[in-house]
Amino acid sequence: MEKSASYGSIASSQSLPPSGSRPPSTGFGGSSSGSSSVSEQSVYHKADTVMSSESVSSADFSSDFRVLRDGNKLAQMEEAPLLPGESIKDMAKDVTYICPFIGTVRGTLTVTNYRLYFKSLERDPPFILDVPLGVISRVEKIGGASSRGENSYGLEIFSKDIRTIRFAHKQEGHTRRSIFENLMKYAFPTSNNLTLFAYDYKEIFPENGWKVYDPITEYKRMGLPNESWTLSRINEHYELCDTYPTILVVPENVPEDELKKVAAFRSRGRLPVLSWIHPESQATVTRCSQPLVGMSGKRSKDDEKFLQIIMDSNAQSHKIFIFDARPSVNAVANKAKGGGYESEDAYQNAELVFLDIHNIHVMRESLRKLKEIVYPNIEESHWLSNLESTHWLEHIKLILAGALRIADKVESGKTSVVVHCSDGWDRTAQLTSLSMIMLDSYYRTIKGFEVLIEKEWLSFGHRFQLRVGHGDRNHTDADRSPVFLQFIDCVWQMTRQFPTAFEFNEFFLITILDHLYSCLFGTFLLNSEQQRINEGLQKTTISLWAYVNSQLEEFINPLYVNYSNHVLYPVASMRHLELWIGYYIRWNPRMRPQEPIHQRYKELLAKRTELQKKVEELQREFSNRSASSSEKAGSPPRSITPEQTVV
């Protein structure tokens, strides 16, 4: 199968790819052009053979695949691609897909335990819609028995990645009810006491993605432990804080009973722990949750002393900045719930700064408004005012601006910072991870970015299950919020301002977001490290990084230059921010570039490799000629070391 731009396989393939070459399907879209290329909006499906680290032969893999296909005649007939562990649950013929861009398309609709798959009957090449069930937010019936008119009876499917999909069924066929029931069952397995497909998916990749992140290795890369900071195992059994990882970096020589007292004064027990340390100044980025001050203005001598120790561990400064992500009015309101913020009177040498980033409910509403103006149609005459009314870019600006202030204090001010919001797992993760990307070039590489997500988001307890709602039919849940999406959006904004500073490309970011919802991999499942350990997630599911790292050539930015130790200072101004069209409006064919950017990147990478080989050949030829000339002249040959030239 040929590859194209992001999530949604609008394929022109006439048959399944060779056995062993089927990649994770992650989306849907639509294209009916007569060309043989796949639509620019679809996910790039890997066409290379995926082999096992346990040296499973391609013959074995091929045999397994044939058994899978032959065992399911429906799949064979309709050519619905099946992943290892995937099976067909329902099929309806003569269904009409109502596309907002190209009109109605008749075809066959298939529901598996992983995806919704629609294939046209009349088009050549066929129109294919391939939707992971995990992306579905809700399903509604349209019309009833008395409905009249063409395409007035069917299903409407609302997705978590902007789109709404409509299918029309024939009333006399009685297929709608069966499709609806199977969609409700397999799109929301958690609500039906079923397991997510990630537990059934048994693809084999050459690398174990769960080994990408090792906390001890990562802290060692930072130069930890040192004379001021130590690696503590006080949380080894998650008794100090059940949403923190087992290994915490805390100030040296602080007794465990004092750590417990500090944790008791912080919301959810999330005491201040180190996220990053500057290799030269020793200024640190420390994260935590709000102090439990309450209306009475409680104080904790242990907590105050703890922040003083953090400040003292950096000899370059006699001050510490506390960055509270919330608007000040929200922080004050939290006092009524027992929370609050640090008083500068109580915390000596500390300066408190509010960053005015709104809560999860405001962000959820902002994304809802954004969806309304970008899909399916864009109102051209009021585009800018409509975009402004969503406040989406304003929120992105505030998050970036907050991270920039943190990075500037650490780098330019050589000052340690403490970052928190209310519970320390949403806005705090956004701010620490973005500031670390600005400060540390390692996190701008593919491997480093994977480590960053594993560390700052997954191990420190961002509640992915609640924020995304994996397998849960309750789409109105107040815990849903696009926190991680905003983080990835901010990273994309930085890649636009610094196009040569990141090893990964836009497709890498889109792939991460697509699999945030797909439930194909175990990476983003559940809410904390403790839950993942208890569920045995690493033994029962596959990591997204196994998939990504098996095809790195798809995700490399050909313009990347490794400027180590360079600090990035993005401009957090509305004039320099833009809506991420490649993600939010990728389903609209009128908004796609005429030439797929990802394809151009791959061509540039191939050209660079070709030129690099030519340079190396010329260097060898020059070296050989020089050696030959020296021998003919009778003089001792000179040792010539070829220069490493990077094209």
XYZ file of C-alpha atoms in Angstrom:
647
model
C 0.000 0.000 0.000
C 1.354 3.395 -0.877
C 1.750 5.947 1.880
C 0.503 9.459 2.381
C -0.063 12.098 4.986
C -1.531 11.312 8.306
C -4.434 9.571 9.936
C -6.921 7.901 7.670
C -6.290 5.400 4.993
C -7.873 6.544 1.772
C -6.306 3.856 -0.232
C -6.379 2.971 -3.862
C -5.044 -0.498 -3.220
C -6.769 -3.257 -5.104
C -5.612 -5.939 -2.679
C -3.900 -6.432 0.625
C -0.170 -5.738 0.787
C 2.194 -8.694 0.984
C 1.955 -10.742 4.138
C 3.888 -9.345 7.060
C 3.717 -5.812 5.714
C 0.493 -4.677 7.300
C 1.140 -1.786 9.631
C -1.132 -0.492 12.333
C -4.083 1.157 10.637
C -4.804 4.432 12.315
C -7.403 6.427 10.586
C -9.683 7.347 7.807
C -10.377 9.873 5.137
C -11.510 9.684 1.567
C -10.245 9.915 -1.948
C -11.678 8.866 -5.229
C -9.220 10.313 -7.700
C -8.155 8.136 -10.542
C -4.497 8.290 -9.625
C -2.839 5.372 -7.885
C -1.569 7.456 -5.010
C -3.084 7.439 -1.569
C -4.714 10.626 -0.326
C -2.427 13.186 1.308
C -4.392 13.016 4.532
C -4.035 9.357 5.304
C -1.668 7.739 7.725
C 1.482 6.354 6.193
C 1.119 2.635 6.466
C 4.458 0.935 6.701
C 5.078 -1.202 3.630
C 8.272 -2.814 4.878
C 8.298 -6.201 6.522
C 8.113 -5.965 10.301
C 10.397 -8.576 11.787
C 10.756 -9.876 15.293
C 13.606 -9.358 17.680
C 13.069 -13.051 18.388
C 13.990 -13.790 14.765
C 10.594 -14.977 13.542
C 10.965 -15.769 9.871
C 8.916 -14.011 7.213
C 7.624 -17.438 6.192
C 6.193 -17.986 9.686
C 4.687 -14.524 9.698
C 3.228 -15.100 6.226
C 1.733 -18.409 7.315
C 0.069 -16.825 10.332
C -1.360 -14.105 8.149
C -2.802 -16.617 5.648
C -4.473 -18.504 8.459
C -5.967 -15.244 9.688
C -7.348 -14.416 6.252
C -8.487 -17.908 5.255
C -10.212 -18.312 8.588
C -12.407 -15.338 7.832
C -14.179 -15.543 4.474
C -15.800 -12.162 4.998
C -12.405 -10.511 5.188
C -11.214 -12.392 2.134
C -14.226 -11.368 0.098
C -14.217 -7.725 1.014
C -10.461 -7.360 1.360
C -10.804 -5.787 4.805
C -7.252 -5.718 6.214
C -6.855 -7.477 9.537
C -4.127 -7.031 12.122
C -2.893 -9.897 14.323
C -5.639 -10.350 16.918
C -8.289 -8.533 14.856
C -11.540 -10.217 13.782
C -14.665 -9.130 11.917
C -17.774 -8.642 14.055
C -20.323 -7.325 11.558
C -20.765 -6.352 7.930
C -23.423 -4.378 6.041
C -23.670 -4.146 2.257
C -25.172 -1.359 0.189
C -24.402 1.344 2.784
C -23.909 4.952 1.688
C -21.136 7.100 3.117
C -22.162 10.766 3.057
C -18.905 12.642 2.512
C -19.113 16.420 3.088
C -16.521 16.976 0.356
C -17.232 14.571 -2.516
C -20.858 13.597 -1.917
C -22.335 10.129 -1.472
C -20.378 6.905 -1.908
C -22.003 3.429 -1.905
C -20.115 0.499 -0.481
C -19.709 -2.153 2.194
C -19.297 -1.280 5.878
C -17.346 -3.646 8.120
C -16.928 -3.501 11.913
C -14.078 -5.401 13.588
C -12.934 -5.413 17.187
C -10.451 -2.658 16.207
C -11.811 -0.615 13.333
C -14.690 0.578 11.209
C -13.889 -0.144 7.562
C -15.838 1.143 4.550
C -14.989 0.248 0.946
C -16.733 1.653 -2.122
C -18.342 -0.575 -4.725
C -18.292 1.549 -7.840
C -15.054 3.526 -7.823
C -11.754 2.531 -9.328
C -9.517 2.862 -7.431
C -11.851 2.122 -4.524
C -12.654 4.686 -1.879
C -11.657 3.370 1.562
C -12.516 4.709 4.985
C -10.496 3.106 7.816
C -11.358 4.289 11.325
C -9.906 2.900 14.578
C -12.823 2.470 16.957
C -10.822 4.145 19.714
C -11.201 7.481 17.938
C -15.000 7.360 18.228
C -16.494 9.642 20.853
C -20.175 8.831 20.334
C -22.553 7.157 17.870
C -26.104 8.349 17.170
C -28.949 7.035 15.050
C -30.407 9.323 12.385
C -34.036 9.023 11.372
C -36.634 6.423 12.263
C -39.062 4.040 10.644
C -41.122 6.951 9.320
C -38.132 8.757 7.768
C -38.616 9.669 4.141
C -36.167 11.013 1.659
C -32.849 9.816 0.367
C -30.137 9.105 2.972
C -32.337 10.199 5.895
C -31.946 6.938 7.814
C -28.583 5.877 9.195
C -25.804 6.560 11.708
C -23.760 9.595 12.692
C -20.347 9.000 14.263
C -18.542 11.739 16.184
C -14.780 11.383 16.535
C -12.177 12.687 18.970
C -10.023 14.016 16.127
C -12.385 16.675 14.748
C -14.469 14.751 12.204
C -18.078 13.621 12.038
C -18.949 10.666 9.783
C -22.388 9.833 8.409
C -23.672 6.608 6.902
C -27.091 6.039 5.341
C -28.666 2.577 5.537
C -31.599 1.106 3.642
C -34.523 0.590 6.013
C -35.580 -2.672 4.421
C -32.138 -4.178 4.972
C -32.364 -3.882 8.792
C -28.564 -3.501 8.960
C -28.435 -0.294 10.990
C -29.392 -1.843 14.301
C -26.746 -4.566 14.105
C -23.985 -2.140 13.048
C -25.012 0.326 15.783
C -24.966 -2.345 18.497
C -21.552 -3.660 17.446
C -20.114 -0.156 17.237
C -21.387 0.622 20.740
C -19.937 -2.640 21.988
C -16.462 -2.549 20.452
C -15.875 1.227 20.300
C -16.543 1.421 24.052
C -15.151 -1.839 25.462
C -14.449 -0.363 28.903
C -18.143 0.470 29.298
C -19.033 -3.091 28.255
C -16.544 -4.903 30.513
C -14.418 -5.846 27.504
C -10.693 -5.304 27.004
C -9.258 -2.648 24.718
C -7.847 -3.933 21.434
C -4.299 -3.080 22.581
C -4.426 -6.231 24.733
C -5.321 -8.369 21.693
C -2.892 -6.815 19.203
C 0.022 -9.202 18.682
C 2.208 -7.615 15.986
C 5.932 -8.327 16.351
C 8.456 -5.485 16.026
C 12.258 -5.599 15.996
C 12.545 -3.434 19.126
C 10.882 -3.521 22.524
C 9.492 -0.001 22.841
C 8.983 -0.385 26.566
C 12.768 -0.217 27.022
C 13.054 3.263 25.505
C 12.879 4.926 28.906
C 14.879 3.924 31.951
C 14.734 6.551 34.731
C 18.168 5.755 36.179
C 19.775 6.041 32.727
C 17.997 9.322 32.032
C 18.968 10.869 35.378
C 22.528 9.645 34.864
C 22.550 11.491 31.518
C 21.777 14.639 33.528
C 24.664 13.969 35.928
C 22.503 12.673 38.766
C 22.887 11.763 41.531
C 25.370 14.434 42.650
C 26.385 16.118 45.896
C 23.072 18.005 46.126
C 20.538 15.561 44.685
C 19.890 11.876 45.236
C 17.748 9.144 43.674
C 15.235 8.100 46.306
C 13.203 4.882 46.377
C 10.883 6.090 49.119
C 7.984 5.676 46.671
C 9.012 2.172 45.588
C 5.623 0.739 46.547
C 3.685 3.918 45.656
C 2.910 4.525 49.325
C 4.181 8.114 49.443
C 2.324 9.153 46.272
C 0.310 6.734 44.133
C 0.526 8.947 41.018
C 4.320 9.442 41.104
C 6.943 7.004 39.764
C 8.938 4.690 42.016
C 12.219 6.600 41.570
C 12.230 10.255 42.634
C 15.069 12.782 42.592
C 15.023 14.765 45.824
C 17.559 16.925 47.722
C 20.378 15.004 49.399
C 20.280 14.367 53.150
C 16.550 15.014 53.623
C 15.229 12.300 55.991
C 12.334 10.149 54.763
C 10.046 11.300 57.557
C 10.494 14.912 56.382
C 9.713 13.892 52.798
C 6.491 12.321 54.077
C 5.562 15.545 55.907
C 6.186 17.589 52.744
C 4.048 15.169 50.714
C 1.258 15.459 53.287
C 1.162 19.245 52.729
C 0.879 18.918 48.930
C -2.272 17.983 47.010
C -2.428 14.232 46.251
C 0.924 13.804 48.015
C 2.760 15.218 44.987
C 5.767 16.768 46.736
C 8.386 18.842 44.831
C 10.756 16.540 42.891
C 13.369 17.258 40.233
C 12.509 17.088 36.524
C 15.671 18.612 35.027
C 18.997 20.106 36.143
C 21.178 22.543 34.245
C 24.538 20.884 33.471
C 26.527 24.022 34.319
C 24.665 26.272 36.758
C 22.895 23.380 38.575
C 19.653 25.383 38.413
C 16.733 22.961 38.496
C 13.199 22.545 37.189
C 11.144 21.003 39.991
C 7.503 19.943 39.757
C 4.794 19.388 42.358
C 1.142 20.140 43.171
C -0.442 23.027 45.073
C 0.141 23.401 48.820
C -2.813 22.581 51.083
C -3.096 26.075 52.529
C -6.884 26.314 52.753
C -8.955 29.274 53.897
C -7.170 29.455 57.235
C -3.754 29.930 55.608
C -2.058 26.819 56.962
C 1.715 26.622 56.881
C 4.194 23.768 56.853
C 7.679 24.413 58.203
C 8.842 21.212 56.501
C 7.559 22.336 53.113
C 9.105 25.792 53.496
C 12.422 24.264 54.537
C 12.258 21.819 51.608
C 11.950 24.629 49.049
C 14.790 26.458 50.800
C 16.995 23.360 50.392
C 16.088 23.222 46.692
C 17.126 26.857 46.347
C 20.375 26.287 48.273
C 21.357 23.382 46.016
C 21.977 25.991 43.311
C 24.914 28.146 44.420
C 24.419 30.525 41.470
C 21.299 32.144 42.924
C 19.867 33.144 46.261
C 16.299 33.162 45.003
C 13.758 30.621 43.801
C 10.805 31.187 41.473
C 7.492 29.412 42.000
C 5.508 29.298 38.770
C 1.831 28.641 39.422
C 0.226 27.740 36.086
C -3.220 28.953 37.124
C -4.819 32.395 36.896
C -4.485 34.006 40.313
C -8.266 34.142 40.799
C -8.462 30.354 40.333
C -5.621 29.793 42.788
C -7.456 31.908 45.375
C -10.699 30.013 44.715
C -8.857 26.725 45.348
C -8.335 27.827 48.959
C -12.021 27.125 49.538
C -11.377 23.505 48.551
C -8.391 23.190 50.866
C -5.753 24.059 48.261
C -4.135 27.378 47.464
C -0.706 28.791 46.755
C 2.568 29.669 48.471
C 2.699 32.918 50.416
C 5.847 34.941 49.746
C 5.834 35.842 53.445
C 6.066 32.176 54.431
C 8.519 31.108 51.715
C 11.602 33.242 52.135
C 13.558 34.206 49.000
C 10.728 32.871 46.823
C 8.891 34.834 44.154
C 5.459 33.608 43.096
C 4.382 34.058 39.463
C 0.929 33.188 38.081
C 0.926 32.126 34.425
C -2.821 32.536 33.747
C -3.348 29.183 32.001
C -6.984 28.097 32.267
C -8.301 24.780 33.575
C -9.290 21.604 31.727
C -12.935 22.667 31.349
C -12.070 25.905 29.554
C -9.703 24.008 27.235
C -12.356 21.391 26.425
C -14.844 24.095 25.471
C -12.223 25.869 23.358
C -11.563 22.696 21.355
C -15.298 22.156 20.873
C -15.585 25.620 19.340
C -12.567 24.948 17.149
C -14.174 21.756 15.827
C -17.284 23.704 14.876
C -15.407 26.166 12.678
C -13.021 23.755 10.922
C -15.231 20.754 10.090
C -16.788 20.090 7.707
C -16.899 23.546 6.147
C -14.854 26.675 6.741
C -16.670 29.985 6.595
C -14.170 31.958 4.551
C -15.614 35.430 5.127
C -15.435 35.149 8.925
C -12.480 32.792 9.332
C -10.229 35.036 11.413
C -12.990 36.258 13.737
C -14.327 32.709 14.151
C -10.847 31.410 14.974
C -10.337 34.193 17.490
C -13.674 33.371 19.160
C -12.439 29.847 19.972
C -9.492 31.272 22.006
C -7.514 28.155 21.018
C -4.405 29.993 19.856
C -4.644 32.291 22.854
C -4.401 29.245 25.140
C -1.483 27.872 23.101
C 0.251 31.247 23.450
C -0.155 31.293 27.247
C 1.233 27.760 27.611
C 4.233 28.553 25.389
C 4.801 31.886 27.121
C 4.767 30.192 30.528
C 7.288 27.552 29.458
C 9.453 30.282 27.935
C 9.542 32.211 31.236
C 10.576 29.041 33.062
C 13.344 28.273 30.549
C 14.595 31.858 30.662
C 14.839 31.904 34.470
C 16.802 28.654 34.463
C 19.115 29.485 31.544
C 19.613 33.253 31.713
C 18.774 33.832 35.375
C 20.581 30.673 36.558
C 17.699 30.362 39.027
C 15.918 27.213 40.170
C 12.171 27.055 39.566
C 9.242 25.147 41.072
C 6.265 24.501 38.774
C 2.755 23.461 39.763
C -0.926 23.898 38.958
C -3.630 22.338 41.139
C -2.785 18.634 41.138
C 0.414 18.844 39.102
C -0.464 16.411 36.309
C -1.948 18.618 33.541
C -0.626 22.161 33.098
C 2.461 21.269 35.122
C 3.380 18.511 32.631
C 2.855 20.933 29.735
C 5.153 23.541 31.280
C 7.969 21.291 32.488
C 8.185 19.278 29.265
C 8.059 22.331 26.978
C 10.679 24.193 29.017
C 12.903 21.092 28.941
C 12.611 20.963 25.142
C 13.748 24.590 25.021
C 16.644 23.964 27.409
C 17.908 20.535 26.346
C 18.571 19.576 22.710
C 18.337 15.872 23.597
C 14.568 16.175 23.897
C 14.431 17.481 20.317
C 15.593 14.112 18.977
C 13.174 11.265 18.289
C 14.552 9.114 21.121
C 14.733 12.088 23.501
C 11.147 13.110 22.772
C 9.952 9.575 23.463
C 11.857 9.643 26.762
C 10.338 13.034 27.620
C 6.773 11.752 27.126
C 7.507 8.608 29.122
C 9.061 10.632 31.933
C 7.114 13.878 32.315
C 3.700 12.619 31.181
C 3.404 8.894 31.751
C 5.570 8.219 34.801
C 4.466 11.407 36.575
C 0.818 10.522 36.267
C -0.929 12.557 33.583
C -4.359 10.930 33.601
C -4.567 9.797 29.988
C -7.453 7.405 30.609
C -9.623 10.146 32.082
C -8.553 12.967 29.773
C -9.032 10.914 26.580
C -11.733 8.499 27.739
C -10.303 5.307 26.230
C -13.136 2.861 25.576
C -15.616 4.888 27.651
C -18.991 5.793 26.109
C -19.571 8.713 28.525
C -18.510 11.463 26.102
C -19.809 14.198 28.439
C -17.410 13.217 31.247
C -16.090 16.413 32.865
C -12.601 14.890 33.126
C -12.127 14.899 29.335
C -9.722 17.575 28.130
C -7.194 18.106 25.296
C -4.208 18.700 27.609
C -1.770 16.450 25.743
C -3.012 17.690 22.371
C -2.144 21.249 23.435
C 1.363 20.139 24.393
C 1.925 18.547 20.975
C 0.472 21.661 19.305
C 2.990 23.809 21.208
C 5.823 21.538 20.054
C 4.603 21.901 16.466
C 4.600 25.702 16.860
C 8.246 25.465 17.959
C 9.149 23.302 14.959
C 7.722 26.030 12.737
C 9.923 28.676 14.359
C 13.013 26.427 14.484
C 12.742 24.146 11.416
C 16.285 22.754 11.750
C 16.316 22.221 15.528
C 14.150 19.079 15.690
C 15.136 15.631 14.456
C 11.491 14.641 13.950
C 8.971 15.899 11.434
C 5.296 16.856 11.576
C 4.193 13.331 10.719
C 5.875 12.068 13.912
C 3.732 14.418 16.016
C 0.547 13.497 14.132
C 1.297 9.780 14.526
C 1.625 10.233 18.300
C -1.724 12.040 18.457
C -3.437 9.467 16.259
C -2.308 6.644 18.525
C -3.260 8.644 21.586
C -6.814 7.706 20.559
C -6.414 4.484 18.554
C -6.040 2.068 21.526
C -3.746 -0.010 19.313
C -0.762 0.381 21.642
C -0.509 0.309 25.423
C 1.566 3.482 25.747
C -1.227 5.935 26.606
C -3.534 3.588 28.483
C -4.503 4.050 32.160
C -3.684 6.986 34.459
C -0.426 6.295 36.289
C 2.724 4.209 36.455
C 1.268 2.228 39.357
C -1.837 1.279 37.355
C 0.281 0.190 34.377
C 2.509 -1.946 36.600
C -0.500 -3.558 38.300
C -2.114 -4.279 34.911
C 1.133 -5.758 33.568
C 0.834 -3.442 30.579
C 4.383 -3.997 29.351
C 3.796 -7.746 29.130
C 0.339 -7.654 27.587
C 0.526 -4.735 25.115
C 2.958 -3.229 22.611
C 4.552 0.202 23.008
C 3.959 2.870 20.367
C 7.730 3.412 20.279
C 8.240 -0.130 18.959
C 6.176 0.848 15.919
C 7.811 4.271 15.513
C 11.387 3.051 15.943
C 10.867 0.258 13.415
C 10.482 2.852 10.655
C 12.461 5.901 11.731
C 12.962 7.008 8.138
C 9.277 8.005 8.107
C 9.723 10.475 10.948
C 13.093 12.154 10.313
C 13.280 15.851 9.491
C 15.714 16.214 6.542
C 16.554 19.773 7.637
C 17.697 18.726 11.119
C 21.034 20.041 12.382
C 22.237 18.792 15.756
C 23.094 22.012 17.574
C 23.811 20.559 20.993
C 23.628 22.924 23.963
C 21.569 25.439 22.001
C 18.667 26.896 23.981
C 15.517 27.759 22.038
C 13.559 30.895 22.814
C 10.389 30.726 20.716
C 8.345 33.868 20.200
C 5.137 33.388 22.175
C 3.170 36.050 20.340
C -0.138 35.728 18.492
C 1.579 37.225 15.444
C 3.940 34.238 15.294
C 1.433 31.466 16.064
C -0.787 29.751 13.525
C -3.500 27.124 13.471
C -2.048 23.675 12.808
C -3.826 23.023 9.512
C -1.921 19.771 8.940
C -3.713 18.322 11.968
C -6.992 20.153 12.595
C -8.047 20.644 8.961
C -6.315 17.685 7.326
C -9.633 16.030 6.461
C -10.626 18.853 4.135
C -9.190 18.044 0.669
C -9.259 21.721 -0.278
C -6.791 22.519 2.508
C -4.186 19.911 1.577
C -0.945 20.913 -0.156
C -0.837 19.956 -3.826
C 2.319 17.985 -3.155
C 2.515 15.932 0.062
C 5.175 17.517 2.280
C 6.044 14.190 3.849
C 6.843 12.722 0.447
C 9.094 15.691 -0.323
C 10.899 15.139 2.998
C 11.559 11.512 2.095
C 12.936 12.565 -1.283
C 15.230 15.090 0.414
C 16.479 12.420 2.825
C 17.177 10.052 -0.073
C 19.023 12.811 -1.935
C 21.061 13.663 1.142
C 22.047 10.005 1.571
C 23.000 9.815 -2.093
C 25.162 12.946 -1.888
C 26.762 11.725 1.344
C 27.817 8.509 -0.397
C 29.310 10.483 -3.301
C 31.306 12.636 -0.871
C 32.658 9.532 0.867
C 33.614 7.958 -2.493
C 35.439 11.118 -3.562
C 37.263 11.237 -0.232
C 38.432 7.639 -0.665
C 39.479 8.311 -4.245
C 41.417 11.402 -3.183
C 43.082 9.455 -0.364
C 44.103 6.629 -2.726
C 45.491 9.022 -5.332
C 47.478 10.910 -2.719
C 48.961 7.665 -1.399
C 49.805 6.543 -4.967
C 51.505 9.868 -5.786
C 53.598 9.667 -2.625
C 54.816 6.163 -3.506
C 55.763 7.172 -7.078
C 57.736 10.149 -5.778
C 59.678 7.785 -3.500
C 58.771 9.726 -0.431
C 57.160 8.211 2.642
C 53.380 8.194 2.256
C 51.563 10.822 4.293
C 48.679 9.774 6.446
C 45.546 11.529 5.270
C 42.470 11.427 7.437
C 39.299 11.955 5.414
C 37.207 14.786 6.816
C 33.704 13.949 7.848
C 31.528 16.008 5.566
C 27.830 16.261 6.214
C 25.598 17.245 3.364
